Short mmCIF file of C-alpha atoms in Angstrom, two decimals:
data_model
loop_
_atom_site.label_atom_id
_atom_site.label_comp_id
_atom_site.label_asym_id
_atom_site.label_seq_id
_atom_site.Cartn_x
_atom_site.Cartn_y
_atom_site.Cartn_z
CA UNK A 1 208.59 22.96 119.42
CA UNK A 2 208.52 26.76 118.83
CA UNK A 3 210.08 29.67 120.57
CA UNK A 4 206.64 30.76 121.46
CA UNK A 5 206.07 27.52 123.12
CA UNK A 6 209.18 27.64 124.99
CA UNK A 7 208.25 31.25 126.52
CA UNK A 8 205.03 29.93 127.33
CA UNK A 9 206.34 26.96 129.15
CA UNK A 10 208.75 29.17 131.16
CA UNK A 11 206.03 31.55 132.07
CA UNK A 12 203.53 28.64 133.12
CA UNK A 13 206.37 26.92 135.07
CA UNK A 14 207.00 29.95 137.02
CA UNK A 15 203.24 30.74 137.36
CA UNK A 16 202.45 27.21 138.88
CA UNK A 17 205.53 27.30 141.09
CA UNK A 18 204.43 30.71 142.57
CA UNK A 19 201.10 29.17 143.24
CA UNK A 20 202.42 26.38 144.79
CA UNK A 21 204.61 27.66 147.16
CA UNK A 22 202.27 30.54 147.74
CA UNK A 23 205.22 33.27 147.28
CA UNK A 24 207.23 34.86 144.48
CA UNK A 25 209.90 32.82 142.78
CA UNK A 26 211.62 33.17 139.23
CA UNK A 27 212.51 30.80 136.66
CA UNK A 28 215.11 33.04 135.24
CA UNK A 29 216.01 30.86 132.34
CA UNK A 30 214.56 27.84 130.56
CA UNK A 31 217.03 25.94 128.29
CA UNK A 32 216.68 23.08 126.19
CA UNK A 33 220.01 21.05 125.68
CA UNK A 34 221.76 18.43 124.00
CA UNK A 35 225.24 17.29 125.43
CA UNK A 36 227.84 15.29 123.41
CA UNK A 37 227.33 12.20 125.49
CA UNK A 38 223.86 11.89 124.29
CA UNK A 39 221.83 13.25 127.00
CA UNK A 40 219.34 15.69 126.24
CA UNK A 41 216.46 17.75 128.04
CA UNK A 42 215.79 20.90 129.82
CA UNK A 43 217.00 23.02 132.56
CA UNK A 44 214.95 25.69 134.33
CA UNK A 45 217.34 27.96 136.47
CA UNK A 46 215.43 28.97 139.36
CA UNK A 47 215.80 31.74 142.11
CA UNK A 48 213.83 31.92 145.48
CA UNK A 49 213.18 28.34 145.62
CA UNK A 50 214.38 26.27 148.79
CA UNK A 51 215.31 22.65 149.22
CA UNK A 52 212.42 22.58 152.05
CA UNK A 53 209.81 23.67 149.13
CA UNK A 54 210.82 20.49 146.99
CA UNK A 55 210.63 18.08 149.87
CA UNK A 56 207.27 19.49 151.15
CA UNK A 57 205.64 19.84 147.76
CA UNK A 58 207.65 17.05 145.97
CA UNK A 59 204.81 15.11 144.06
CA UNK A 60 203.28 18.58 142.84
CA UNK A 61 206.80 19.73 141.41
CA UNK A 62 207.25 16.38 139.89
CA UNK A 63 203.78 16.77 138.19
CA UNK A 64 204.69 20.19 136.84
CA UNK A 65 208.21 19.21 135.66
CA UNK A 66 206.81 16.15 133.84
CA UNK A 67 203.92 18.48 132.40
CA UNK A 68 206.56 21.00 131.30
CA UNK A 69 208.58 18.31 129.77
CA UNK A 70 205.71 17.18 127.65
CA UNK A 71 205.18 20.80 126.48
CA UNK A 72 208.69 21.05 125.28
CA UNK A 73 208.83 17.51 123.87
CA UNK A 74 211.31 16.02 126.48
CA UNK A 75 210.97 12.56 127.90
CA UNK A 76 210.95 12.91 131.52
CA UNK A 77 213.04 9.85 132.47
CA UNK A 78 215.31 11.65 134.81
CA UNK A 79 213.73 14.45 136.90
CA UNK A 80 216.08 16.13 139.44
CA UNK A 81 216.98 19.39 141.09
CA UNK A 82 220.24 20.94 141.49
CA UNK A 83 221.31 22.32 144.67
CA UNK A 84 224.08 24.62 145.91
CA UNK A 85 225.82 22.01 148.22
CA UNK A 86 225.36 22.66 151.89
CA UNK A 87 222.78 25.10 151.48
CA UNK A 88 218.68 25.33 150.66
CA UNK A 89 219.43 27.23 147.60
CA UNK A 90 217.95 25.56 144.28
CA UNK A 91 219.93 26.57 141.41
CA UNK A 92 217.86 24.77 138.74
CA UNK A 93 215.29 22.23 138.01
CA UNK A 94 216.22 19.65 135.49
CA UNK A 95 214.35 16.95 133.15
CA UNK A 96 216.85 14.78 131.18
CA UNK A 97 216.65 11.90 128.91
CA UNK A 98 219.85 9.96 129.93
CA UNK A 99 222.44 8.66 127.51
CA UNK A 100 223.59 4.99 128.33
CA UNK A 101 226.79 5.98 129.96
CA UNK A 102 225.17 8.58 132.38
CA UNK A 103 222.19 6.32 132.93
CA UNK A 104 224.51 3.66 134.23
CA UNK A 105 226.23 6.32 136.47
CA UNK A 106 222.86 7.58 137.97
CA UNK A 107 221.13 3.93 137.93
CA UNK A 108 223.97 2.63 140.16
CA UNK A 109 223.21 5.12 143.01
CA UNK A 110 220.46 4.98 145.62
CA UNK A 111 218.72 7.51 147.55
CA UNK A 112 217.40 11.06 146.43
CA UNK A 113 220.83 12.76 147.18
CA UNK A 114 223.50 10.72 145.20
CA UNK A 115 225.75 13.70 145.09
CA UNK A 116 225.46 16.98 147.38
CA UNK A 117 224.29 19.02 144.39
CA UNK A 118 221.52 16.73 143.39
CA UNK A 119 218.04 16.00 144.82
CA UNK A 120 216.35 13.28 142.63
CA UNK A 121 212.68 13.52 142.08
CA UNK A 122 212.31 10.65 139.78
CA UNK A 123 214.52 8.17 137.63
CA UNK A 124 213.06 5.55 135.48
CA UNK A 125 215.12 2.50 136.04
CA UNK A 126 215.26 0.30 132.90
CA UNK A 127 214.62 -3.58 133.14
CA UNK A 128 217.84 -5.52 132.59
CA UNK B 1 222.55 71.11 140.90
CA UNK B 2 226.32 70.99 139.39
CA UNK B 3 227.94 67.72 139.93
CA UNK B 4 230.69 65.36 138.75
CA UNK B 5 229.43 61.93 137.59
CA UNK B 6 231.76 58.99 137.71
CA UNK B 7 230.48 56.61 135.08
CA UNK B 8 231.33 52.80 134.14
CA UNK B 9 233.35 51.87 131.02
CA UNK B 10 231.20 49.58 128.75
CA UNK B 11 234.16 47.51 128.40
CA UNK B 12 235.31 48.10 124.75
CA UNK B 13 236.70 50.97 122.91
CA UNK B 14 233.59 51.41 120.46
CA UNK B 15 231.33 51.49 123.52
CA UNK B 16 233.34 54.15 124.91
CA UNK B 17 233.35 56.23 122.09
CA UNK B 18 229.46 55.89 121.61
CA UNK B 19 229.12 56.73 125.33
CA UNK B 20 231.21 59.94 125.14
CA UNK B 21 229.54 60.86 121.88
CA UNK B 22 226.05 60.45 123.56
CA UNK B 23 226.36 62.24 126.68
CA UNK B 24 227.97 65.57 127.87
CA UNK B 25 227.49 64.94 131.56
CA UNK B 26 230.25 62.58 132.22
CA UNK B 27 233.08 63.80 134.25
CA UNK B 28 235.14 60.62 134.51
CA UNK B 29 235.03 57.21 133.19
CA UNK B 30 236.33 54.50 135.46
CA UNK B 31 237.52 51.06 134.53
CA UNK B 32 239.40 47.89 135.69
CA UNK B 33 242.87 46.96 134.54
CA UNK B 34 244.14 43.55 133.50
CA UNK B 35 243.24 40.95 136.53
CA UNK B 36 246.45 39.39 135.99
CA UNK B 37 248.21 42.13 138.00
CA UNK B 38 245.74 43.44 140.55
CA UNK B 39 242.18 42.30 141.01
CA UNK B 40 238.91 44.14 141.42
CA UNK B 41 236.10 43.75 143.45
CA UNK B 42 233.36 43.47 140.80
CA UNK B 43 232.57 41.70 137.42
CA UNK B 44 233.71 43.68 134.41
CA UNK B 45 232.98 43.38 130.60
CA UNK B 46 236.44 43.71 129.44
CA UNK B 47 239.84 43.21 130.57
CA UNK B 48 242.04 46.09 129.38
CA UNK B 49 245.85 45.66 128.65
CA UNK B 50 248.11 48.49 129.20
CA UNK B 51 248.21 49.33 125.59
CA UNK B 52 244.36 49.65 125.52
CA UNK B 53 244.34 51.64 128.94
CA UNK B 54 246.67 53.88 127.25
CA UNK B 55 244.52 54.15 124.08
CA UNK B 56 241.13 54.64 126.25
CA UNK B 57 242.83 57.15 128.60
CA UNK B 58 243.96 59.27 125.64
CA UNK B 59 240.72 59.22 124.14
CA UNK B 60 239.03 60.18 127.13
CA UNK B 61 241.25 63.07 127.68
CA UNK B 62 240.87 64.42 124.19
CA UNK B 63 237.17 64.46 125.05
CA UNK B 64 237.73 66.43 128.37
CA UNK B 65 236.89 63.36 130.39
CA UNK B 66 239.13 62.06 133.21
CA UNK B 67 239.83 58.40 133.76
CA UNK B 68 240.07 56.37 136.85
CA UNK B 69 241.57 52.99 137.08
CA UNK B 70 239.71 50.49 139.67
CA UNK B 71 242.07 48.34 141.27
CA UNK B 72 240.03 47.49 144.23
CA UNK B 73 240.45 44.19 145.06
CA UNK B 74 239.29 43.42 148.66
CA UNK B 75 241.63 40.36 149.10
CA UNK B 76 244.98 39.91 147.28
CA UNK B 77 245.81 36.73 149.40
CA UNK B 78 248.65 38.49 151.21
CA UNK B 79 250.62 38.57 147.77
CA UNK B 80 250.65 42.32 147.86
CA UNK B 81 253.25 41.81 150.79
CA UNK B 82 255.71 39.49 149.09
CA UNK B 83 258.81 40.85 147.22
CA UNK B 84 257.31 39.65 144.02
CA UNK B 85 254.06 40.97 144.81
CA UNK B 86 255.45 44.44 145.42
CA UNK B 87 257.35 44.43 142.54
CA UNK B 88 254.56 43.42 140.28
CA UNK B 89 252.37 45.92 141.75
CA UNK B 90 255.13 48.81 141.61
CA UNK B 91 255.60 47.80 137.91
CA UNK B 92 251.85 47.95 137.15
CA UNK B 93 251.30 51.28 138.89
CA UNK B 94 254.31 52.84 137.38
CA UNK B 95 252.89 51.94 133.73
CA UNK B 96 249.58 53.48 134.81
CA UNK B 97 251.39 56.61 136.00
CA UNK B 98 253.32 56.91 132.74
CA UNK B 99 250.04 56.41 130.86
CA UNK B 100 248.57 59.45 132.47
CA UNK B 101 245.51 57.93 134.26
CA UNK B 102 243.90 60.55 136.42
CA UNK B 103 243.10 58.56 139.56
CA UNK B 104 243.48 54.96 141.17
CA UNK B 105 240.84 53.32 143.09
CA UNK B 106 242.22 50.88 145.81
CA UNK B 107 240.62 49.12 148.64
CA UNK B 108 243.70 48.02 150.82
CA UNK B 109 245.17 50.76 152.98
CA UNK B 110 248.57 49.36 151.94
CA UNK B 111 248.23 50.57 148.54
CA UNK B 112 246.92 53.84 149.41
CA UNK B 113 250.34 54.58 151.27
CA UNK B 114 252.16 53.02 148.43
CA UNK B 115 250.55 55.44 146.06
CA UNK B 116 251.19 58.20 148.19
CA UNK B 117 254.83 57.43 148.71
CA UNK B 118 255.83 56.28 145.46
CA UNK B 119 253.66 57.81 142.78
CA UNK B 120 252.34 60.83 141.47
CA UNK B 121 248.79 59.62 140.95
CA UNK B 122 245.92 60.67 143.42
CA UNK B 123 244.46 57.50 145.19
CA UNK B 124 240.78 57.00 145.70
CA UNK B 125 239.55 54.86 148.56
CA UNK B 126 237.25 52.30 147.41
CA UNK B 127 233.61 51.89 148.66
CA UNK B 128 235.33 48.23 149.51
CA UNK B 129 237.18 49.75 152.15
CA UNK B 130 233.84 50.33 154.01
CA UNK B 131 234.55 53.88 155.12
CA UNK B 132 231.58 54.50 157.43
CA UNK B 133 232.81 56.73 160.11
CA UNK B 134 234.75 59.99 160.43
CA UNK B 135 237.60 58.02 162.26
CA UNK B 136 238.12 55.73 159.34
CA UNK B 137 238.00 58.55 156.96
CA UNK B 138 240.72 60.49 158.75
CA UNK B 139 242.91 57.43 158.84
CA UNK B 140 242.59 57.18 154.98
CA UNK B 141 243.25 60.98 154.55
CA UNK B 142 246.20 60.77 156.81
CA UNK B 143 247.41 57.86 154.86
CA UNK B 144 247.20 59.93 151.66
CA UNK B 145 243.94 59.39 150.26
CA UNK B 146 242.79 62.07 147.85
CA UNK B 147 239.14 61.01 147.58
CA UNK B 148 237.00 58.47 149.73
CA UNK B 149 234.08 56.60 148.21
CA UNK B 150 231.91 56.32 151.45
CA UNK B 151 230.63 52.96 152.45
CA UNK B 152 227.08 53.12 150.65
CA UNK B 153 225.74 51.39 153.92
CA UNK B 154 225.73 54.97 155.47
CA UNK B 155 224.19 56.63 152.38
CA UNK B 156 221.08 57.49 154.30
CA UNK B 157 222.81 58.19 157.56
CA UNK B 158 223.10 61.94 157.24
CA UNK B 159 224.59 62.44 160.61
CA UNK B 160 227.57 60.05 159.78
CA UNK B 161 227.99 61.50 156.38
CA UNK B 162 228.04 65.06 157.92
CA UNK B 163 230.55 63.96 160.56
CA UNK B 164 232.79 62.49 157.88
CA UNK B 165 232.38 65.68 155.93
CA UNK B 166 233.36 67.56 159.05
CA UNK B 167 236.50 65.30 159.65
CA UNK B 168 238.20 65.47 156.60
CA UNK B 169 239.37 67.84 153.65
CA UNK B 170 239.54 65.26 151.07
CA UNK B 171 236.90 64.89 148.35
CA UNK B 172 234.03 62.44 149.29
CA UNK B 173 232.13 60.26 146.61
CA UNK B 174 229.01 58.74 146.86
CA UNK B 175 227.99 55.54 145.01
CA UNK B 176 224.36 56.10 144.17
CA UNK B 177 222.89 52.85 142.58
CA UNK B 178 224.67 49.81 143.98
CA UNK B 179 221.41 48.39 145.18
CA UNK B 180 223.08 46.01 147.68
CA UNK B 181 221.12 44.77 150.86
CA UNK B 182 221.35 47.27 153.76
CA UNK B 183 224.04 45.87 156.24
CA UNK B 184 224.62 42.88 153.58
CA UNK B 185 225.89 39.91 155.61
CA UNK B 186 227.36 38.37 152.50
CA UNK B 187 229.34 41.59 151.70
CA UNK B 188 232.89 40.85 152.82
CA UNK B 189 232.54 37.02 151.60
CA UNK B 190 231.20 38.07 148.50
CA UNK B 191 233.68 40.83 147.26
CA UNK B 192 236.46 38.77 148.57
CA UNK B 193 235.06 35.97 146.29
CA UNK B 194 234.81 38.45 143.54
CA UNK B 195 238.39 39.56 144.21
CA UNK B 196 239.86 36.08 143.40
CA UNK B 197 237.73 35.69 140.42
CA UNK B 198 238.49 38.96 138.86
CA UNK B 199 242.29 39.02 140.04
CA UNK B 200 245.52 37.21 139.46
CA UNK B 201 245.54 33.30 139.22
CA UNK B 202 244.81 30.95 140.40
CA UNK B 203 241.13 31.77 140.10
CA UNK B 204 238.35 29.63 141.49
CA UNK B 205 236.04 27.80 138.92
CA UNK B 206 232.63 28.44 140.59
CA UNK B 207 229.47 27.35 138.79
CA UNK B 208 227.17 28.99 141.20
CA UNK B 209 227.62 32.21 143.25
CA UNK B 210 225.88 31.42 146.50
CA UNK B 211 226.08 34.95 147.75
CA UNK B 212 224.24 36.29 144.69
CA UNK B 213 221.72 33.45 144.63
CA UNK B 214 221.09 33.98 148.34
CA UNK B 215 220.78 37.83 148.00
CA UNK B 216 218.17 37.14 145.28
CA UNK B 217 216.10 34.66 147.32
CA UNK B 218 215.91 37.21 150.16
CA UNK B 219 214.62 40.01 147.86
CA UNK B 220 212.28 37.66 146.07
CA UNK B 221 210.83 36.64 149.39
CA UNK B 222 210.74 40.27 150.93
CA UNK B 223 210.86 43.20 148.30
CA UNK B 224 211.05 45.59 151.16
CA UNK B 225 214.75 44.81 151.44
CA UNK B 226 215.03 46.69 147.82
CA UNK B 227 213.72 49.82 149.32
CA UNK B 228 215.92 49.46 152.51
CA UNK B 229 218.97 49.09 150.14
CA UNK B 230 220.82 52.38 150.52
CA UNK B 231 220.64 53.74 146.96
CA UNK B 232 220.33 57.41 146.28
CA UNK B 233 217.51 58.30 143.63
CA UNK B 234 218.33 60.75 140.97
CA UNK B 235 215.73 63.14 142.72
CA UNK B 236 217.51 63.17 145.96
CA UNK B 237 221.03 64.25 144.75
CA UNK B 238 220.19 67.70 145.97
CA UNK B 239 219.71 66.55 149.39
CA UNK B 240 223.55 65.48 149.48
CA UNK B 241 224.54 68.68 148.14
CA UNK B 242 226.19 69.82 151.45
CA UNK B 243 228.01 66.44 151.54
CA UNK B 244 229.53 66.48 148.11
CA UNK B 245 228.86 66.98 144.43
CA UNK B 246 230.68 63.93 143.27
CA UNK B 247 228.52 60.78 142.67
CA UNK B 248 229.63 57.25 141.25
CA UNK B 249 227.10 55.10 139.05
CA UNK B 250 227.94 51.52 139.47
CA UNK B 251 227.32 49.18 136.53
CA UNK B 252 230.67 47.90 134.92
CA UNK B 253 228.85 44.58 133.92
CA UNK B 254 225.89 46.64 132.05
CA UNK B 255 225.71 47.15 128.41
CA UNK B 256 225.87 50.87 126.85
CA UNK B 257 222.20 51.60 126.87
CA UNK B 258 221.73 50.90 130.38
CA UNK B 259 224.84 53.07 131.19
CA UNK B 260 223.45 55.92 129.16
CA UNK B 261 219.90 55.59 130.82
CA UNK B 262 221.50 55.87 134.24
CA UNK B 263 223.68 58.72 133.35
CA UNK B 264 220.56 60.66 131.91
CA UNK B 265 218.67 59.94 134.93
CA UNK B 266 221.33 61.06 137.42
CA UNK B 267 222.47 64.06 135.15
CA UNK B 268 218.58 65.15 134.93
CA UNK B 269 218.01 64.31 138.76
CA UNK B 270 214.68 62.67 137.49
CA UNK B 271 213.51 59.36 136.27
CA UNK B 272 210.07 58.28 135.46
CA UNK B 273 210.21 54.55 135.25
CA UNK B 274 211.04 51.36 137.26
CA UNK B 275 213.62 52.01 140.00
CA UNK B 276 215.07 48.64 139.20
CA UNK B 277 216.05 50.00 135.65
CA UNK B 278 218.75 52.09 137.49
CA UNK B 279 220.21 49.42 140.08
CA UNK B 280 223.47 47.95 139.12
CA UNK B 281 222.67 44.87 141.17
CA UNK B 282 220.86 42.65 141.42
CA UNK B 283 220.19 42.62 137.87
CA UNK B 284 217.72 39.64 137.44
CA UNK B 285 215.11 41.13 139.50
CA UNK B 286 214.19 43.77 136.74
CA UNK B 287 212.05 40.77 135.32
CA UNK B 288 210.25 40.37 138.78
CA UNK B 289 209.62 43.77 140.23
CA UNK B 290 208.33 46.91 139.08
CA UNK B 291 208.81 49.58 141.75
CA UNK B 292 207.69 52.85 140.27
CA UNK B 293 210.62 55.49 141.12
CA UNK B 294 208.35 58.39 141.16
CA UNK B 295 206.25 56.57 143.77
CA UNK B 296 209.09 56.92 146.17
CA UNK B 297 209.14 60.90 145.86
CA UNK B 298 209.33 62.28 149.41
CA UNK B 299 210.77 59.24 151.14
CA UNK B 300 213.93 60.81 151.47
CA UNK B 301 212.65 62.98 154.16
CA UNK B 302 211.83 59.91 156.20
CA UNK B 303 215.09 58.28 155.53
CA UNK B 304 216.89 61.63 156.63
CA UNK B 305 215.52 61.27 159.95
CA UNK B 306 214.72 57.59 160.00
CA UNK B 307 215.26 54.91 162.78
CA UNK B 308 217.89 52.28 161.54
CA UNK B 309 216.20 49.72 163.50
CA UNK B 310 213.85 48.32 160.82
CA UNK B 311 211.69 46.03 162.80
CA UNK B 312 210.50 48.90 165.06
CA UNK B 313 210.22 51.49 162.32
CA UNK B 314 208.38 49.77 159.50
CA UNK B 315 208.39 52.54 157.01
CA UNK B 316 210.01 50.81 154.20
CA UNK B 317 207.87 47.70 154.70
CA UNK B 318 204.70 49.86 154.34
CA UNK B 319 206.21 51.78 151.41
CA UNK B 320 207.03 48.51 149.77
CA UNK B 321 203.66 46.84 150.16
CA UNK B 322 202.15 50.05 148.76
CA UNK B 323 204.30 50.48 145.71
CA UNK B 324 206.03 47.14 144.63
CA UNK B 325 204.34 45.31 141.77
CA UNK B 326 205.31 42.11 140.40
CA UNK B 327 205.36 40.82 136.63
CA UNK B 328 203.90 37.55 135.83
CA UNK B 329 203.83 35.43 132.66
CA UNK B 330 206.59 37.78 131.31
CA UNK B 331 207.63 37.17 127.64
CA UNK B 332 204.03 35.95 126.65
CA UNK B 333 201.19 37.84 125.32
CA UNK B 334 199.44 37.46 128.77
CA UNK B 335 202.20 39.25 130.81
CA UNK B 336 200.93 41.42 133.52
CA UNK B 337 201.76 43.36 136.28
CA UNK B 338 199.97 42.92 139.79
CA UNK B 339 200.67 44.18 143.48
CA UNK B 340 203.26 42.39 145.27
CA UNK B 341 200.75 41.86 147.97
CA UNK B 342 198.16 40.19 145.70
CA UNK B 343 200.30 37.18 145.63
CA UNK B 344 201.33 36.63 149.09
CA UNK B 345 197.65 37.06 150.00
CA UNK B 346 196.49 34.30 147.80
CA UNK B 347 197.90 31.49 149.89
CA UNK B 348 198.79 28.05 148.68
CA UNK B 349 197.18 26.40 145.74
CA UNK B 350 198.21 22.78 145.90
CA UNK B 351 197.16 22.31 142.23
#
């Protein structure tokens, strides 16, 4: 993973989102992260993207987010969007490799909106 | 044109020294104080203590530059009317008076009257008091205001500006580069939110600024909203000479080079670059849009006589379609600029 690759992945993601929704949108920041709990992944802060866009083009978004995950070396076990609760505004698209504790929190939930601020595209449930 | 430019403090003393060393066109610096006493309606890079305010004031005065304190919270939660609130405000303003600041900007009429009655500091009515009519301007002047920053929503309503000029004798000041949406529906709620975030505790711990995100989304979808925003281009200052010679450059959350670029542009009344370089807000769109400032030459003549009913006029929409360019693949070797209308005409590609 190089910084050039990260810059290119941000640009690719932004370009594909624009092509997909047919209008401008911004990926204003693409961050790789590691948390103390053991979760790791990437966060793409977006502007100009609405919940409707995700619902209409869900499979295309998921494909794009998985491709970006591969490009930056993140396993796409948990793919979700963060929404400003009560609104159409998408704050960020996220791909996360969950730690055991966070996995058990999310795996115990059901549906696409386990919390008002989260829209789940994809969660790989592990075998018991 | 001879003019007085009010310029944002870059947030730290070294920055102030560099700013004043780099430009001779600054009439006054403006800065917020400590949010623990009176809030302010915008984000700041620094929170100056009274000792720091005294140091900065003395430095500015030694350089022949005035200093203005911006205490323009649009909401104080009613605390200002309590006994404790009054005592705290009175103590803080007394300190500012002792320090010798030149002016204090406030948004609450109560503070305009308090400054007039109990202090020897000229009060400036903030743009966040939304003075957009001669009647409101008269009210504030009668309350004791020495200067009024006119609501930027009427920056292109020359009939209103001229009526305000006729109605009052106090100084009028125009905010040139705020870049907010024309008749912004979020304005009151957003500034009240900022006032609490940048004011005395308890401060809300907010992850996402809904109003800012929504503002960005609206402009990303429709860049004509940027053209419609009531900024004043550096080239157009002369058109306002019969209203005022006092202009305020917004940008308290920006770094030194950005401030200097704006000061140069407005001092020279010319800027050959991206209009977005000059806009205080919204910052993020500088990475999306290129609107060549010089391509807007002459638009002021339309704006001076324009209809304010956008859907029947259409001038800004047409101008935006013609001049707005959009960046793609920024930050990579393939970075390019294309006309905004190119993308919207492409339609949807479902991969």
